[in-house]
């Protein structure tokens, strides 16, 4: 060990560095959450959601893929970044059909809790109301594409953890969607098993194991707090 | 003796409420402030509302606050919403339906003609009845909204905080635990 461990500055707090750290991983180890949706410690980073954008020496970067550098000044909690995060979340909400009152992921959903933490009360933009058909062809897993935020966690989990490559991202622009590797394009004809990590890593209500919805009482769901009415 | 003048009671704020394509659950959650309703009625009077018999919003004067529950599913909803916007200084979208269209907007991927055919067979066509819109819309797509109170329904404490803030002249900022979407 050197006499002084290398650190960088996160909103005025010194954060210890280890080799290979990104800004997000170093901050997480020190107990500071950088808001994120598409990042998971289990798989490689994709930097698609942009929610983890921070200012590194004044320059906006995605904290999940940007190496942490000793002595760097990183800002995460600024008014401008908070507004940007709110707008990103509102864009994700209007892009899909996020009707939380009828979604069995409610209370366990990372998109929902990030929006609550960002103070989102309204949608700001016009809703898109996509009309992508639900795929219920798999016996144990449901795919509701109108909730998919294209984080690609299932893509990476299937490839890197399950060794299957069941999922990929297809299409362009606003028509970009999650595609499934089977001749019919349907989940039921793919190699996906409900025991796969990819069947459980979805941070929202797009890929859901069947027949387990609404099993957890309100007040005891993953992101419920003491304030959550039971 | 010169008794100090009795301070003038503050003017009561005029509050209008309405349910458009709503389920009245947001109004029930407002009533869930329970005995605080007595405190509220000292500071506000209600204009058009499902809780009063006033037929037209603003006919007794400009309203300070309009609380709108429900999205827009038919022509009458749009007319009423525009009247609320015209006669309410502060308009609040209340609940998931007003903010996003809500669960009724799940009909947006279906053809409204097909829905009516499959439910009624012979579709009611009296001009008394408002025609449905082809899509259920959140209210901010038709009029400007000043604030939104999320939740399905919003918690009673969220209504209470919003009204307390508006009565005190503060910009309402819901406490973190009071922002709910389900």
Short mmCIF file of C-alpha atoms in Angstrom, two decimals:
data_model
loop_
_atom_site.label_atom_id
_atom_site.label_comp_id
_atom_site.label_asym_id
_atom_site.label_seq_id
_atom_site.Cartn_x
_atom_site.Cartn_y
_atom_site.Cartn_z
CA UNK A 1 0.00 0.00 0.00
CA UNK A 2 1.14 3.50 -0.76
CA UNK A 3 1.20 6.00 2.09
CA UNK A 4 -1.88 7.80 0.73
CA UNK A 5 -4.52 5.85 -1.23
CA UNK A 6 -5.50 7.59 -4.45
CA UNK A 7 -8.87 9.33 -4.30
CA UNK A 8 -11.12 11.48 -6.41
CA UNK A 9 -13.63 14.07 -5.24
CA UNK A 10 -17.38 13.28 -5.51
CA UNK A 11 -19.55 16.25 -4.56
CA UNK A 12 -16.92 17.26 -1.99
CA UNK A 13 -16.35 13.76 -0.56
CA UNK A 14 -13.06 11.91 -1.10
CA UNK A 15 -13.69 8.52 -2.78
CA UNK A 16 -10.98 5.83 -2.59
CA UNK A 17 -9.86 4.32 -5.88
CA UNK A 18 -8.92 0.78 -6.80
CA UNK A 19 -7.43 -0.30 -10.13
CA UNK A 20 -10.06 -0.76 -12.83
CA UNK A 21 -12.67 1.39 -11.08
CA UNK A 22 -15.22 3.39 -13.00
CA UNK A 23 -16.64 6.48 -11.31
CA UNK A 24 -19.84 4.50 -10.60
CA UNK A 25 -18.16 1.42 -9.08
CA UNK A 26 -15.83 3.47 -6.87
CA UNK A 27 -18.73 5.63 -5.66
CA UNK A 28 -20.91 2.55 -5.03
CA UNK A 29 -18.17 0.89 -2.94
CA UNK A 30 -18.01 4.03 -0.81
CA UNK A 31 -21.78 3.92 -0.33
CA UNK A 32 -22.73 6.75 -2.72
CA UNK A 33 -25.37 5.77 -5.27
CA UNK A 34 -25.03 7.30 -8.69
CA UNK A 35 -28.55 7.04 -10.21
CA UNK A 36 -28.61 4.36 -12.89
CA UNK A 37 -30.91 1.97 -14.77
CA UNK A 38 -28.88 -0.07 -17.27
CA UNK A 39 -25.89 -0.82 -15.04
CA UNK A 40 -25.51 -4.00 -12.97
CA UNK A 41 -22.46 -5.38 -11.19
CA UNK A 42 -23.31 -8.80 -12.67
CA UNK A 43 -22.69 -7.91 -16.33
CA UNK A 44 -20.62 -5.56 -18.49
CA UNK A 45 -21.66 -1.92 -18.83
CA UNK A 46 -23.69 -0.62 -21.78
CA UNK A 47 -24.10 3.10 -21.03
CA UNK A 48 -27.48 3.24 -22.78
CA UNK A 49 -29.73 4.86 -20.17
CA UNK A 50 -27.50 7.93 -19.50
CA UNK A 51 -29.07 8.33 -16.08
CA UNK A 52 -25.63 8.02 -14.45
CA UNK A 53 -24.31 11.10 -16.27
CA UNK A 54 -22.02 13.10 -13.97
CA UNK A 55 -19.67 16.01 -14.52
CA UNK A 56 -16.03 14.87 -14.49
CA UNK A 57 -13.88 18.02 -14.27
CA UNK A 58 -16.89 19.82 -15.77
CA UNK A 59 -17.43 17.40 -18.67
CA UNK A 60 -20.62 15.27 -18.80
CA UNK A 61 -19.74 11.56 -18.87
CA UNK A 62 -21.53 8.28 -18.16
CA UNK A 63 -20.22 7.26 -14.73
CA UNK A 64 -20.72 3.54 -15.49
CA UNK A 65 -18.08 3.43 -18.25
CA UNK A 66 -15.77 6.33 -17.37
CA UNK A 67 -12.59 5.26 -15.54
CA UNK A 68 -12.14 6.99 -12.20
CA UNK A 69 -9.01 9.14 -12.17
CA UNK A 70 -7.14 10.18 -9.03
CA UNK A 71 -7.59 13.83 -8.20
CA UNK A 72 -10.57 14.27 -10.50
CA UNK A 73 -13.44 16.52 -9.40
CA UNK A 74 -16.74 14.73 -10.04
CA UNK A 75 -20.14 16.35 -9.57
CA UNK A 76 -23.23 14.14 -9.33
CA UNK A 77 -25.74 16.20 -7.35
CA UNK A 78 -26.20 19.48 -9.21
CA UNK A 79 -29.48 21.20 -10.05
CA UNK A 80 -28.77 20.93 -13.79
CA UNK A 81 -28.02 17.18 -13.60
CA UNK A 82 -31.15 16.64 -11.49
CA UNK A 83 -33.26 18.34 -14.17
CA UNK A 84 -31.55 16.33 -16.91
CA UNK A 85 -32.23 13.08 -15.03
CA UNK A 86 -35.88 14.07 -14.57
CA UNK A 87 -36.23 14.75 -18.32
CA UNK A 88 -34.57 11.41 -19.20
CA UNK A 89 -36.97 9.59 -16.90
CA UNK A 90 -39.97 11.42 -18.33
CA UNK A 91 -38.80 10.48 -21.85
CA UNK A 92 -38.63 6.81 -20.84
CA UNK A 93 -42.10 7.01 -19.29
CA UNK A 94 -43.77 8.58 -22.35
CA UNK A 95 -41.94 6.22 -24.72
CA UNK A 96 -43.61 3.17 -23.20
CA UNK A 97 -46.89 2.28 -21.52
CA UNK A 98 -45.84 2.65 -17.90
CA UNK A 99 -49.17 2.21 -16.17
CA UNK A 100 -47.74 1.40 -12.73
CA UNK A 101 -51.17 0.90 -11.08
CA UNK A 102 -51.62 -2.31 -13.08
CA UNK A 103 -48.00 -3.48 -13.28
CA UNK A 104 -46.90 -6.39 -11.11
CA UNK A 105 -43.37 -4.93 -10.96
CA UNK A 106 -44.64 -1.85 -9.11
CA UNK A 107 -42.64 -1.45 -5.92
CA UNK A 108 -39.85 -3.62 -7.34
CA UNK A 109 -39.16 -1.43 -10.39
CA UNK A 110 -35.92 0.50 -10.78
CA UNK A 111 -37.40 2.93 -13.34
CA UNK A 112 -40.24 3.70 -10.96
CA UNK A 113 -38.05 4.28 -7.92
CA UNK A 114 -35.58 6.43 -9.86
CA UNK A 115 -38.50 8.59 -11.04
CA UNK A 116 -39.82 8.85 -7.47
CA UNK A 117 -36.36 9.82 -6.23
CA UNK A 118 -36.03 12.37 -9.03
CA UNK A 119 -39.27 13.97 -7.81
CA UNK A 120 -41.15 13.21 -11.02
CA UNK A 121 -44.81 14.19 -10.68
CA UNK A 122 -45.83 14.69 -14.32
CA UNK A 123 -44.78 13.41 -17.76
CA UNK A 124 -44.02 16.82 -19.34
CA UNK A 125 -43.96 15.34 -22.86
CA UNK A 126 -46.71 13.87 -25.04
CA UNK A 127 -47.28 10.15 -24.58
CA UNK A 128 -46.33 7.83 -27.42
CA UNK A 129 -48.66 4.89 -26.54
CA UNK A 130 -46.70 2.20 -28.42
CA UNK A 131 -48.67 -0.79 -29.65
CA UNK A 132 -46.22 -3.68 -29.52
CA UNK A 133 -47.92 -7.05 -28.98
CA UNK A 134 -47.37 -8.84 -25.68
CA UNK A 135 -45.48 -12.15 -26.04
CA UNK A 136 -46.97 -14.69 -23.63
CA UNK A 137 -45.80 -17.71 -25.64
CA UNK A 138 -43.25 -18.91 -23.05
CA UNK A 139 -44.73 -21.19 -20.36
CA UNK A 140 -42.91 -19.44 -17.50
CA UNK A 141 -41.88 -15.96 -18.68
CA UNK A 142 -43.98 -13.05 -19.97
CA UNK A 143 -42.60 -10.34 -22.28
CA UNK A 144 -44.47 -7.00 -22.29
CA UNK A 145 -42.45 -4.94 -24.82
CA UNK A 146 -44.37 -1.72 -24.11
CA UNK A 147 -42.53 -1.50 -20.78
CA UNK A 148 -39.05 -2.31 -22.15
CA UNK A 149 -36.53 0.53 -21.70
CA UNK A 150 -33.83 -1.11 -23.91
CA UNK A 151 -31.34 -1.28 -21.03
CA UNK A 152 -29.99 -4.51 -22.55
CA UNK A 153 -29.46 -6.14 -19.14
CA UNK A 154 -31.27 -9.27 -20.42
CA UNK A 155 -29.13 -9.22 -23.58
CA UNK A 156 -25.91 -9.17 -21.57
CA UNK A 157 -27.12 -11.59 -18.87
CA UNK A 158 -28.15 -14.15 -21.49
CA UNK A 159 -24.81 -13.89 -23.27
CA UNK A 160 -22.39 -13.37 -20.38
CA UNK A 161 -24.04 -15.38 -17.58
CA UNK A 162 -26.33 -17.94 -19.25
CA UNK A 163 -24.16 -18.44 -22.38
CA UNK A 164 -27.25 -18.42 -24.60
CA UNK A 165 -27.69 -15.11 -26.51
CA UNK A 166 -31.49 -15.32 -26.40
CA UNK A 167 -31.89 -11.54 -26.76
CA UNK A 168 -30.58 -8.75 -28.98
CA UNK A 169 -31.49 -5.20 -29.88
CA UNK A 170 -33.01 -4.75 -33.36
CA UNK A 171 -34.44 -1.91 -35.44
CA UNK A 172 -33.50 1.76 -35.61
CA UNK A 173 -34.50 5.01 -33.93
CA UNK A 174 -37.81 5.01 -32.06
CA UNK A 175 -38.63 1.60 -33.63
CA UNK A 176 -35.66 0.02 -31.80
CA UNK A 177 -36.87 -3.00 -29.85
CA UNK A 178 -35.79 -6.10 -28.02
CA UNK A 179 -35.68 -9.06 -30.41
CA UNK A 180 -35.63 -12.74 -29.51
CA UNK A 181 -33.47 -15.42 -31.08
CA UNK A 182 -35.98 -17.99 -32.34
CA UNK A 183 -37.30 -18.79 -35.81
CA UNK A 184 -40.73 -17.35 -34.92
CA UNK A 185 -39.27 -14.42 -32.95
CA UNK A 186 -41.34 -15.58 -29.99
CA UNK A 187 -40.05 -16.21 -26.49
CA UNK A 188 -41.69 -19.64 -26.25
CA UNK A 189 -39.60 -20.91 -29.16
CA UNK A 190 -36.31 -19.59 -27.77
CA UNK A 191 -33.78 -21.32 -25.51
CA UNK A 192 -34.80 -19.15 -22.53
CA UNK A 193 -35.43 -20.99 -19.25
CA UNK A 194 -37.10 -19.39 -16.24
CA UNK A 195 -33.98 -20.43 -14.30
CA UNK A 196 -31.80 -18.21 -16.51
CA UNK A 197 -30.45 -15.02 -14.99
CA UNK A 198 -31.78 -13.21 -18.07
CA UNK A 199 -35.33 -14.09 -17.03
CA UNK A 200 -34.94 -12.17 -13.76
CA UNK A 201 -32.50 -9.29 -14.41
CA UNK A 202 -35.04 -6.95 -16.10
CA UNK A 203 -35.14 -3.79 -13.93
CA UNK A 204 -38.70 -2.95 -15.08
CA UNK A 205 -41.88 -4.93 -15.82
CA UNK A 206 -40.93 -6.02 -19.36
CA UNK A 207 -39.64 -9.56 -18.70
CA UNK A 208 -41.56 -11.16 -15.86
CA UNK A 209 -41.63 -14.69 -14.45
CA UNK A 210 -45.25 -15.87 -14.66
CA UNK A 211 -47.60 -16.64 -11.75
CA UNK A 212 -45.63 -14.77 -9.06
CA UNK A 213 -47.16 -11.31 -9.50
CA UNK A 214 -48.62 -9.33 -6.58
CA UNK A 215 -47.28 -11.89 -4.07
CA UNK A 216 -45.48 -9.31 -1.91
CA UNK A 217 -47.67 -7.08 0.30
CA UNK A 218 -47.51 -3.32 -0.33
CA UNK A 219 -45.11 -1.95 2.25
CA UNK A 220 -42.70 -4.91 1.92
CA UNK A 221 -41.80 -4.66 -1.76
CA UNK A 222 -38.18 -4.11 -2.80
CA UNK A 223 -38.25 -0.32 -2.95
CA UNK A 224 -41.01 0.34 -0.41
CA UNK A 225 -40.03 2.72 2.36
CA UNK A 226 -41.47 3.46 5.77
CA UNK A 227 -43.72 6.03 4.07
CA UNK A 228 -45.31 3.47 1.77
CA UNK A 229 -48.87 2.89 2.77
CA UNK A 230 -49.66 -0.71 3.51
CA UNK B 1 -61.39 51.99 25.23
CA UNK B 2 -59.58 51.47 21.97
CA UNK B 3 -59.86 47.75 21.44
CA UNK B 4 -57.43 46.43 18.85
CA UNK B 5 -59.21 45.84 15.55
CA UNK B 6 -60.24 42.29 14.93
CA UNK B 7 -58.03 41.04 12.09
CA UNK B 8 -59.94 40.31 8.94
CA UNK B 9 -60.32 36.61 8.27
CA UNK B 10 -58.35 35.55 5.20
CA UNK B 11 -60.47 35.16 2.10
CA UNK B 12 -61.44 31.56 1.55
CA UNK B 13 -59.87 30.05 -1.56
CA UNK B 14 -62.35 28.78 -4.15
CA UNK B 15 -61.68 25.17 -5.13
CA UNK B 16 -63.32 23.31 -8.02
CA UNK B 17 -62.91 19.56 -8.53
CA UNK B 18 -63.98 17.22 -11.31
CA UNK B 19 -63.71 13.62 -12.41
CA UNK B 20 -63.28 13.20 -16.18
CA UNK B 21 -62.35 9.66 -17.29
CA UNK B 22 -61.74 8.90 -13.63
CA UNK B 23 -63.03 6.35 -11.15
CA UNK B 24 -63.74 8.86 -8.33
CA UNK B 25 -60.98 7.14 -6.35
CA UNK B 26 -58.91 10.32 -6.25
CA UNK B 27 -61.87 12.15 -4.72
CA UNK B 28 -62.17 9.34 -2.16
CA UNK B 29 -58.49 9.73 -1.35
CA UNK B 30 -59.05 13.49 -0.89
CA UNK B 31 -61.83 12.62 1.58
CA UNK B 32 -59.32 10.30 3.31
CA UNK B 33 -57.79 13.41 4.94
CA UNK B 34 -60.65 12.62 7.36
CA UNK B 35 -61.15 15.12 10.19
CA UNK B 36 -58.71 17.50 8.50
CA UNK B 37 -61.67 18.25 6.17
CA UNK B 38 -63.06 20.46 8.97
CA UNK B 39 -59.79 22.40 9.07
CA UNK B 40 -59.81 22.61 5.26
CA UNK B 41 -63.33 23.98 5.04
CA UNK B 42 -62.26 26.90 7.26
CA UNK B 43 -59.86 27.95 4.50
CA UNK B 44 -61.59 26.96 1.25
CA UNK B 45 -65.03 26.92 -0.30
CA UNK B 46 -65.94 24.49 -3.02
CA UNK B 47 -67.11 25.56 -6.48
CA UNK B 48 -68.26 22.95 -9.02
CA UNK B 49 -67.39 19.52 -7.64
CA UNK B 50 -69.03 16.12 -7.38
CA UNK B 51 -69.38 17.11 -3.70
CA UNK B 52 -71.47 20.26 -4.43
CA UNK B 53 -74.55 21.00 -6.51
CA UNK B 54 -72.92 23.78 -8.57
CA UNK B 55 -73.42 22.90 -12.24
CA UNK B 56 -70.91 25.15 -14.01
CA UNK B 57 -67.33 25.85 -13.01
CA UNK B 58 -66.60 29.51 -12.34
CA UNK B 59 -70.22 30.74 -12.58
CA UNK B 60 -69.81 32.20 -9.06
CA UNK B 61 -66.42 33.74 -9.82
CA UNK B 62 -62.89 32.72 -10.75
CA UNK B 63 -61.64 29.63 -8.90
CA UNK B 64 -58.22 29.63 -7.26
CA UNK B 65 -57.61 25.91 -7.55
CA UNK B 66 -58.96 23.24 -9.91
CA UNK B 67 -58.36 19.59 -9.09
CA UNK B 68 -58.82 17.35 -12.13
CA UNK B 69 -59.11 13.58 -11.76
CA UNK B 70 -59.20 11.28 -14.79
CA UNK B 71 -57.90 11.49 -18.33
CA UNK B 72 -59.84 12.47 -21.42
CA UNK B 73 -61.95 9.73 -23.01
CA UNK B 74 -64.82 11.64 -24.66
CA UNK B 75 -65.85 15.02 -26.08
CA UNK B 76 -67.58 16.18 -22.90
CA UNK B 77 -64.38 15.56 -20.92
CA UNK B 78 -62.52 17.94 -23.26
CA UNK B 79 -65.19 20.66 -22.98
CA UNK B 80 -65.24 20.43 -19.17
CA UNK B 81 -61.44 20.41 -18.94
CA UNK B 82 -61.20 23.56 -21.09
CA UNK B 83 -63.81 25.25 -18.86
CA UNK B 84 -61.75 24.30 -15.79
CA UNK B 85 -58.60 25.72 -17.38
CA UNK B 86 -60.43 28.96 -18.24
CA UNK B 87 -61.86 29.41 -14.74
CA UNK B 88 -59.13 28.06 -12.45
CA UNK B 89 -56.00 30.06 -11.69
CA UNK B 90 -54.06 26.94 -10.66
CA UNK B 91 -54.94 23.68 -12.36
CA UNK B 92 -53.73 20.42 -10.82
CA UNK B 93 -53.66 17.05 -12.61
CA UNK B 94 -54.63 14.59 -9.89
CA UNK B 95 -53.85 10.88 -10.13
CA UNK B 96 -52.35 8.53 -12.71
CA UNK B 97 -55.28 8.92 -15.16
CA UNK B 98 -55.02 12.71 -15.44
CA UNK B 99 -51.22 12.55 -15.65
CA UNK B 100 -50.66 9.57 -17.98
CA UNK B 101 -54.12 8.49 -19.20
CA UNK B 102 -53.90 5.71 -16.63
CA UNK B 103 -55.28 2.21 -16.93
CA UNK B 104 -58.20 3.42 -19.13
CA UNK B 105 -55.54 4.28 -21.75
CA UNK B 106 -54.90 0.55 -22.14
CA UNK B 107 -57.74 0.80 -24.68
CA UNK B 108 -55.47 2.91 -26.89
CA UNK B 109 -54.12 -0.11 -28.77
CA UNK B 110 -57.68 -1.11 -29.73
CA UNK B 111 -60.06 0.46 -32.27
CA UNK B 112 -62.73 2.38 -30.35
CA UNK B 113 -65.42 1.32 -32.89
CA UNK B 114 -64.54 -2.33 -32.41
CA UNK B 115 -64.71 -1.89 -28.61
CA UNK B 116 -68.21 -0.35 -28.74
CA UNK B 117 -69.39 -3.01 -31.20
CA UNK B 118 -68.15 -5.86 -29.03
CA UNK B 119 -69.63 -4.38 -25.81
CA UNK B 120 -72.99 -3.11 -27.10
CA UNK B 121 -73.67 -4.90 -30.37
CA UNK B 122 -75.94 -2.02 -31.38
CA UNK B 123 -73.92 1.08 -30.47
CA UNK B 124 -75.87 3.89 -28.72
CA UNK B 125 -76.02 6.85 -31.10
CA UNK B 126 -78.19 9.46 -29.33
CA UNK B 127 -76.63 12.95 -29.65
CA UNK B 128 -77.16 13.38 -25.87
CA UNK B 129 -74.23 11.02 -25.47
CA UNK B 130 -70.70 12.37 -25.86
CA UNK B 131 -68.68 10.65 -28.56
CA UNK B 132 -65.61 8.80 -27.32
CA UNK B 133 -62.18 10.00 -28.46
CA UNK B 134 -60.18 7.53 -30.51
CA UNK B 135 -57.51 7.56 -27.77
CA UNK B 136 -57.58 8.26 -24.04
CA UNK B 137 -55.36 11.30 -23.42
CA UNK B 138 -53.62 12.70 -20.35
CA UNK B 139 -54.91 16.20 -19.63
CA UNK B 140 -51.57 17.97 -20.20
CA UNK B 141 -51.90 17.15 -23.91
CA UNK B 142 -54.96 19.44 -24.14
CA UNK B 143 -54.45 22.20 -21.56
CA UNK B 144 -51.54 23.57 -19.56
CA UNK B 145 -51.31 22.12 -16.08
CA UNK B 146 -49.60 23.90 -13.20
CA UNK B 147 -48.99 20.95 -10.87
CA UNK B 148 -49.48 17.20 -10.75
CA UNK B 149 -50.25 14.89 -7.87
CA UNK B 150 -49.21 11.35 -8.87
CA UNK B 151 -50.63 8.12 -7.48
CA UNK B 152 -53.49 5.75 -8.18
CA UNK B 153 -54.82 7.34 -6.08
CA UNK B 154 -52.46 9.92 -4.56
CA UNK B 155 -52.15 9.36 -0.80
CA UNK B 156 -54.45 11.52 1.37
CA UNK B 157 -51.35 13.15 2.87
CA UNK B 158 -50.29 14.23 -0.63
CA UNK B 159 -53.64 16.03 -1.12
CA UNK B 160 -53.26 17.60 2.30
CA UNK B 161 -49.72 18.80 1.60
CA UNK B 162 -50.68 20.20 -1.84
CA UNK B 163 -53.64 22.12 -0.42
CA UNK B 164 -51.64 23.39 2.56
CA UNK B 165 -48.90 24.59 0.20
CA UNK B 166 -51.34 26.33 -2.17
CA UNK B 167 -53.31 27.91 0.70
CA UNK B 168 -50.03 29.25 2.13
CA UNK B 169 -48.99 30.57 -1.29
CA UNK B 170 -46.08 28.14 -1.62
CA UNK B 171 -45.15 26.20 -4.75
CA UNK B 172 -46.19 22.63 -3.94
CA UNK B 173 -43.24 20.22 -3.80
CA UNK B 174 -44.40 16.81 -2.58
CA UNK B 175 -42.34 15.15 0.12
CA UNK B 176 -40.39 12.18 -1.31
CA UNK B 177 -42.57 9.53 0.35
CA UNK B 178 -45.68 11.13 -1.13
CA UNK B 179 -44.64 10.62 -4.76
CA UNK B 180 -46.28 7.32 -5.71
CA UNK B 181 -47.43 6.03 -9.07
CA UNK B 182 -49.40 2.97 -7.96
#
